[in-house]
């Protein structure tokens, strides 16, 4: 991927304008100039990788409107949290392909919600094809930032994600090192598994502002290391050689006096951050304006603070705004 500072990554496509992870969301992101797009992957009952933010799909599809699937509604514990709804692993790909996607935040993104019901769920291989074709159409190299979701949970129900990801990347020609690929996860275990499988990519460890990684909780219980510990000098030292970089909640970069970016750079690690959004509902309080959650606040001021940290990549929901700001 050509080095630009920072990389502008379409977070689930262009979800500020189209329902996340839909075909039109990805195609719009590519047209608006992103360096890469980010699909989240989860699995179906028959081992197909689909792109959804979560394996629970009631908020992003019309599954609740399908009476034939009413009996699939259930409650599960995913990464220690009780969730009620419909889960991808309880459906075959043929069944999921009958659903249509919906805007996850209709109260904030009314315009995007106008596209509800018009598009099918995509598989990972579909997104890889969209990006490959888009790179040719737009005449520039565009990358994929593949986020692995809930790997420890899926392993606990007998579905290892690493071999499924390797299968799809190799089948789509994204595992030969010629196309720009980044793999990220909030769980370092699955990143290690994919590295061991010889997938040539940059490996990025996603880091929440609080809490503990579920793979470590499953292995060590209350003794598990926290996410915050990962961005201390010692925590960063421990990541060297295991991953190529980190991707932190933007709150961590907005905190006064933080030295995350220079500390990581000193150890040869790249730093990404998520998610740069213009709406008041997602901005830090000091950058919010009038007009309610859906109105745009002083996002450029917030993004300026982020840019001045020297961060290497930013995830954006509105690719035109992200490209326009971070390229200027």
Short mmCIF file of C-alpha atoms in Angstrom, two decimals:
data_model
loop_
_atom_site.label_atom_id
_atom_site.label_comp_id
_atom_site.label_asym_id
_atom_site.label_seq_id
_atom_site.Cartn_x
_atom_site.Cartn_y
_atom_site.Cartn_z
CA UNK A 1 0.00 0.00 0.00
CA UNK A 2 1.50 3.38 -0.93
CA UNK A 3 2.66 5.20 2.18
CA UNK A 4 0.46 8.14 2.97
CA UNK A 5 0.16 9.70 6.36
CA UNK A 6 -2.23 8.74 7.70
CA UNK A 7 -3.96 5.98 5.76
CA UNK A 8 -7.69 6.70 5.45
CA UNK A 9 -9.66 3.49 5.94
CA UNK A 10 -13.35 3.19 5.12
CA UNK A 11 -14.76 1.68 8.30
CA UNK A 12 -17.21 -0.99 7.06
CA UNK A 13 -17.27 0.91 3.78
CA UNK A 14 -18.94 4.30 3.92
CA UNK A 15 -21.51 3.77 6.72
CA UNK A 16 -22.09 7.50 7.16
CA UNK A 17 -24.01 7.30 3.88
CA UNK A 18 -25.05 3.67 3.26
CA UNK A 19 -25.87 0.72 5.55
CA UNK A 20 -22.59 -0.68 6.86
CA UNK A 21 -21.03 -3.67 5.08
CA UNK A 22 -23.42 -3.33 2.13
CA UNK A 23 -22.22 -3.44 -1.47
CA UNK A 24 -23.12 0.21 -1.98
CA UNK A 25 -21.24 1.15 1.22
CA UNK A 26 -18.03 -0.42 -0.07
CA UNK A 27 -18.39 0.85 -3.63
CA UNK A 28 -19.01 4.39 -2.40
CA UNK A 29 -15.96 4.26 -0.11
CA UNK A 30 -13.75 3.23 -3.01
CA UNK A 31 -15.17 5.99 -5.20
CA UNK A 32 -14.55 8.58 -2.46
CA UNK A 33 -10.83 7.86 -2.34
CA UNK A 34 -10.08 5.64 0.66
CA UNK A 35 -6.77 3.79 0.89
CA UNK A 36 -8.50 0.67 2.24
CA UNK A 37 -11.82 -0.66 3.50
CA UNK A 38 -12.52 -2.69 6.61
CA UNK A 39 -14.76 -5.77 6.57
CA UNK A 40 -15.60 -7.49 9.88
CA UNK A 41 -15.90 -11.27 9.52
CA UNK A 42 -18.07 -13.80 11.34
CA UNK A 43 -19.11 -17.32 10.34
CA UNK A 44 -22.28 -19.15 9.31
CA UNK A 45 -23.33 -22.63 10.42
CA UNK A 46 -21.82 -24.07 7.23
CA UNK A 47 -18.51 -22.25 7.55
CA UNK A 48 -19.06 -19.33 5.19
CA UNK A 49 -17.43 -16.07 6.29
CA UNK A 50 -19.86 -13.16 6.07
CA UNK A 51 -19.24 -9.48 6.75
CA UNK A 52 -21.24 -8.25 9.73
CA UNK A 53 -20.17 -6.06 12.63
CA UNK A 54 -21.41 -8.75 15.02
CA UNK A 55 -22.60 -12.34 14.80
CA UNK A 56 -25.88 -11.06 16.33
CA UNK A 57 -27.71 -9.56 13.34
CA UNK A 58 -31.06 -8.20 14.53
CA UNK A 59 -29.80 -4.60 14.38
CA UNK A 60 -28.30 -4.75 10.89
CA UNK A 61 -30.69 -7.00 8.94
CA UNK A 62 -34.43 -7.62 8.50
CA UNK A 63 -34.20 -11.07 10.13
CA UNK A 64 -36.94 -10.17 12.64
CA UNK A 65 -39.36 -9.69 9.72
CA UNK A 66 -38.88 -13.28 8.51
CA UNK A 67 -41.46 -15.53 10.23
CA UNK A 68 -39.63 -18.62 8.99
CA UNK A 69 -36.72 -17.68 11.26
CA UNK A 70 -38.72 -16.65 14.34
CA UNK A 71 -37.69 -19.81 16.21
CA UNK A 72 -34.00 -18.99 15.77
CA UNK A 73 -34.20 -16.08 18.21
CA UNK A 74 -32.20 -16.96 21.29
CA UNK A 75 -29.94 -15.68 24.06
CA UNK A 76 -26.22 -16.46 24.10
CA UNK A 77 -23.13 -15.33 25.94
CA UNK A 78 -20.61 -13.86 23.51
CA UNK A 79 -17.31 -12.69 24.98
CA UNK A 80 -18.91 -12.83 28.42
CA UNK A 81 -21.90 -10.65 27.49
CA UNK A 82 -25.49 -11.94 27.31
CA UNK A 83 -27.05 -11.11 23.93
CA UNK A 84 -30.54 -11.86 22.66
CA UNK A 85 -31.31 -12.03 18.97
CA UNK A 86 -30.39 -13.98 15.85
CA UNK A 87 -26.84 -15.24 15.31
CA UNK A 88 -25.01 -15.96 12.06
CA UNK A 89 -23.76 -19.34 13.30
CA UNK A 90 -27.38 -20.58 13.52
CA UNK A 91 -27.97 -20.00 9.79
CA UNK A 92 -26.61 -21.50 6.61
CA UNK A 93 -25.27 -19.12 3.98
CA UNK A 94 -28.27 -19.98 1.78
CA UNK A 95 -30.59 -18.83 4.56
CA UNK A 96 -28.64 -15.66 5.35
CA UNK A 97 -28.61 -14.74 1.67
CA UNK A 98 -32.39 -14.26 1.83
CA UNK A 99 -32.02 -11.41 4.35
CA UNK A 100 -31.58 -7.71 3.52
CA UNK A 101 -29.37 -5.26 5.35
CA UNK A 102 -30.43 -2.27 7.44
CA UNK A 103 -28.88 0.88 8.83
CA UNK A 104 -27.65 0.18 12.38
CA UNK A 105 -28.08 3.78 13.59
CA UNK A 106 -31.26 5.04 11.87
CA UNK A 107 -31.85 7.75 14.48
CA UNK A 108 -28.47 9.31 13.59
CA UNK A 109 -28.22 8.35 9.93
CA UNK A 110 -31.69 8.81 8.48
CA UNK A 111 -30.43 9.18 4.90
CA UNK A 112 -28.54 5.88 5.08
CA UNK A 113 -31.67 4.20 6.46
CA UNK A 114 -33.48 5.09 3.22
CA UNK A 115 -31.46 2.26 1.63
CA UNK A 116 -32.82 -0.34 4.08
CA UNK A 117 -34.08 -3.55 2.53
CA UNK A 118 -32.45 -3.11 -0.86
CA UNK A 119 -29.22 -5.08 -0.47
CA UNK A 120 -28.14 -8.57 0.52
CA UNK A 121 -25.51 -9.61 3.07
CA UNK A 122 -22.02 -9.99 1.58
CA UNK A 123 -19.48 -12.73 2.08
CA UNK A 124 -15.82 -11.94 2.67
CA UNK A 125 -15.03 -13.20 -0.84
CA UNK A 126 -17.56 -10.72 -2.26
CA UNK A 127 -15.81 -7.80 -0.55
CA UNK A 128 -12.41 -8.98 -1.77
CA UNK A 129 -13.78 -9.05 -5.32
CA UNK A 130 -15.32 -5.57 -4.93
CA UNK A 131 -11.99 -4.14 -3.78
CA UNK A 132 -9.99 -5.89 -6.51
CA UNK A 133 -12.38 -4.62 -9.20
CA UNK A 134 -12.50 -1.16 -7.60
CA UNK A 135 -8.72 -0.89 -7.64
CA UNK A 136 -8.79 -1.42 -11.42
CA UNK A 137 -11.75 0.90 -11.95
CA UNK A 138 -10.25 3.76 -9.93
CA UNK A 139 -6.69 3.22 -11.07
CA UNK A 140 -5.08 2.93 -7.66
CA UNK A 141 -4.07 0.23 -5.22
CA UNK A 142 -6.75 -0.19 -2.52
CA UNK A 143 -6.24 -2.40 0.51
CA UNK A 144 -8.34 -4.55 2.81
CA UNK A 145 -8.23 -4.29 6.60
CA UNK A 146 -9.82 -7.55 7.68
CA UNK A 147 -11.15 -7.57 11.24
CA UNK A 148 -11.61 -10.98 12.87
CA UNK A 149 -14.56 -10.91 15.27
CA UNK A 150 -15.12 -13.14 18.33
CA UNK A 151 -12.51 -15.76 17.44
CA UNK A 152 -12.41 -17.27 20.95
CA UNK A 153 -16.21 -17.50 21.05
CA UNK A 154 -16.37 -19.20 17.66
CA UNK A 155 -13.62 -21.63 18.70
CA UNK A 156 -15.67 -22.49 21.80
CA UNK A 157 -18.54 -23.69 19.59
CA UNK A 158 -16.21 -25.71 17.36
CA UNK A 159 -15.62 -23.15 14.60
CA UNK A 160 -11.99 -22.08 14.24
CA UNK A 161 -11.92 -18.88 12.18
CA UNK A 162 -8.25 -18.90 11.14
CA UNK A 163 -8.55 -21.80 8.65
CA UNK A 164 -11.73 -20.30 7.17
CA UNK A 165 -10.00 -16.94 6.71
CA UNK A 166 -6.96 -18.59 5.13
CA UNK A 167 -9.25 -20.54 2.77
CA UNK A 168 -11.04 -17.40 1.55
CA UNK A 169 -7.92 -15.26 1.24
CA UNK A 170 -6.11 -17.92 -0.77
CA UNK A 171 -9.14 -18.61 -2.97
CA UNK A 172 -9.48 -14.89 -3.74
CA UNK A 173 -5.78 -14.39 -4.42
CA UNK A 174 -5.25 -12.14 -1.40
CA UNK A 175 -2.72 -14.40 0.33
CA UNK A 176 0.20 -14.14 -2.08
CA UNK A 177 1.52 -10.84 -0.77
CA UNK A 178 0.78 -8.88 -3.94
CA UNK A 179 -2.38 -7.16 -2.69
CA UNK A 180 -2.32 -4.87 0.37
CA UNK A 181 -3.72 -6.74 3.36
CA UNK A 182 -3.96 -5.84 7.03
CA UNK A 183 -5.46 -8.24 9.56
CA UNK A 184 -6.71 -6.93 12.90
CA UNK A 185 -8.47 -8.27 15.97
CA UNK A 186 -9.17 -7.41 19.58
CA UNK A 187 -7.75 -10.88 20.33
CA UNK A 188 -4.05 -11.44 19.71
CA UNK A 189 -4.39 -15.23 19.72
CA UNK A 190 -6.09 -15.41 16.32
CA UNK A 191 -3.56 -12.98 14.87
CA UNK A 192 -0.82 -15.39 15.91
CA UNK A 193 -2.71 -18.30 14.37
CA UNK A 194 -2.99 -16.51 11.02
CA UNK A 195 0.68 -15.52 11.08
CA UNK A 196 1.61 -19.16 11.67
CA UNK A 197 -0.44 -20.08 8.59
CA UNK A 198 1.85 -17.90 6.51
CA UNK A 199 -0.69 -15.25 5.50
CA UNK A 200 1.45 -12.27 4.36
CA UNK A 201 -0.17 -9.23 5.98
CA UNK A 202 0.41 -6.50 8.50
CA UNK A 203 -1.02 -7.66 11.83
CA UNK A 204 -2.68 -5.03 13.99
CA UNK A 205 -3.83 -5.49 17.60
CA UNK A 206 -7.07 -3.65 18.32
CA UNK A 207 -7.18 -2.02 21.74
CA UNK A 208 -10.21 -0.83 23.68
CA UNK A 209 -10.01 2.11 26.09
CA UNK A 210 -11.03 -0.23 28.95
CA UNK A 211 -11.58 -3.90 29.70
CA UNK A 212 -9.61 -7.05 28.89
CA UNK A 213 -9.22 -9.10 25.69
CA UNK A 214 -11.60 -12.03 25.75
CA UNK A 215 -9.01 -14.56 24.57
CA UNK A 216 -6.89 -13.71 27.61
CA UNK A 217 -9.91 -13.73 29.93
CA UNK A 218 -10.83 -17.20 28.65
CA UNK A 219 -7.26 -18.39 29.32
CA UNK A 220 -6.40 -16.56 32.55
CA UNK A 221 -9.64 -15.28 34.12
CA UNK A 222 -9.20 -12.27 36.38
CA UNK A 223 -5.44 -12.50 35.98
CA UNK A 224 -5.77 -11.52 32.32
CA UNK A 225 -3.86 -8.43 31.26
CA UNK A 226 -5.93 -5.32 30.46
CA UNK A 227 -6.07 -3.44 27.18
CA UNK A 228 -4.66 -0.37 28.93
CA UNK A 229 -1.59 -2.37 29.96
CA UNK A 230 -0.89 -3.07 26.29
CA UNK A 231 -0.10 0.59 25.55
CA UNK A 232 2.33 1.04 28.45
CA UNK A 233 6.03 0.89 27.53
CA UNK A 234 6.27 -2.66 28.91
CA UNK A 235 3.07 -3.70 27.13
CA UNK A 236 4.36 -2.33 23.83
CA UNK A 237 7.68 -4.11 24.40
CA UNK A 238 5.75 -7.37 24.73
CA UNK A 239 4.00 -6.79 21.40
CA UNK A 240 7.20 -6.29 19.40
CA UNK A 241 7.72 -9.27 17.12
CA UNK A 242 4.17 -10.52 17.69
CA UNK A 243 2.27 -7.81 15.80
CA UNK A 244 3.14 -4.98 13.43
CA UNK A 245 1.08 -2.33 15.14
CA UNK A 246 -1.84 -1.36 17.31
CA UNK A 247 -5.21 0.29 16.65
CA UNK A 248 -6.58 2.22 19.60
CA UNK A 249 -9.89 3.80 20.56
CA UNK A 250 -9.55 7.48 19.62
CA UNK A 251 -10.37 8.40 23.25
CA UNK A 252 -6.90 7.16 24.12
CA UNK A 253 -5.23 9.52 21.65
CA UNK A 254 -7.44 12.43 22.73
CA UNK A 255 -6.46 11.99 26.40
CA UNK A 256 -4.14 14.79 27.49
CA UNK A 257 -0.51 13.88 27.89
CA UNK A 258 -0.71 10.46 26.26
CA UNK A 259 2.46 9.26 24.50
CA UNK A 260 1.02 6.21 22.75
CA UNK A 261 2.08 7.13 19.22
CA UNK A 262 5.71 8.09 19.95
CA UNK A 263 6.08 5.15 22.34
CA UNK A 264 4.83 2.73 19.69
CA UNK A 265 6.86 4.33 16.89
CA UNK A 266 10.00 4.06 19.02
CA UNK A 267 9.46 0.29 18.99
CA UNK A 268 8.75 0.07 15.26
CA UNK A 269 4.99 -0.36 15.72
CA UNK A 270 2.42 1.49 13.62
CA UNK A 271 -0.62 3.11 15.24
CA UNK A 272 -4.15 3.32 13.84
CA UNK A 273 -7.19 4.82 15.57
CA UNK A 274 -10.96 4.36 15.38
CA UNK A 275 -13.45 5.82 14.60
CA UNK A 276 -13.40 9.38 13.24
CA UNK A 277 -17.04 10.46 12.87
CA UNK A 278 -18.42 14.00 12.47
CA UNK A 279 -21.71 13.67 14.35
CA UNK A 280 -22.09 15.19 17.81
CA UNK A 281 -23.09 11.81 19.21
CA UNK A 282 -19.60 10.45 18.54
CA UNK A 283 -17.42 13.48 19.28
CA UNK A 284 -15.68 14.21 22.56
CA UNK A 285 -17.84 16.64 24.60
CA UNK A 286 -15.60 19.66 23.96
CA UNK A 287 -16.09 19.33 20.20
CA UNK A 288 -19.89 18.94 20.14
CA UNK A 289 -22.13 21.63 18.69
CA UNK A 290 -25.84 22.38 18.65
CA UNK A 291 -28.52 20.45 16.81
CA UNK A 292 -28.56 17.10 18.60
CA UNK A 293 -26.73 13.80 18.17
CA UNK A 294 -27.07 13.59 14.39
CA UNK A 295 -25.81 17.11 13.64
CA UNK A 296 -22.16 17.63 12.77
CA UNK A 297 -20.04 19.19 15.49
CA UNK A 298 -16.55 20.65 15.28
CA UNK A 299 -15.16 17.38 14.00
CA UNK A 300 -12.24 19.04 12.25
CA UNK A 301 -10.94 20.30 15.60
CA UNK A 302 -11.12 16.80 17.08
CA UNK A 303 -9.54 15.22 14.01
CA UNK A 304 -6.81 17.83 14.12
CA UNK A 305 -5.82 16.69 17.61
CA UNK A 306 -5.69 13.11 16.31
CA UNK A 307 -3.68 14.04 13.21
CA UNK A 308 -1.09 15.93 15.27
CA UNK A 309 -0.29 12.78 17.26
CA UNK A 310 1.39 11.43 14.12
CA UNK A 311 -1.00 8.47 13.86
CA UNK A 312 -0.45 6.17 10.86
CA UNK A 313 -4.04 5.32 9.99
CA UNK A 314 -7.58 6.49 10.75
CA UNK A 315 -10.90 4.69 10.38
CA UNK A 316 -13.66 6.94 9.05
CA UNK A 317 -17.40 6.51 8.44
CA UNK A 318 -17.57 9.39 5.92
CA UNK A 319 -14.73 8.76 3.45
CA UNK A 320 -15.07 12.09 1.62
CA UNK A 321 -14.66 14.01 4.87
CA UNK A 322 -11.80 11.77 6.00
CA UNK A 323 -9.90 12.00 2.73
CA UNK A 324 -10.54 15.74 2.51
CA UNK A 325 -9.30 16.42 6.03
CA UNK A 326 -6.42 14.00 6.53
CA UNK A 327 -4.99 14.60 3.04
CA UNK A 328 -4.91 18.39 3.45
#
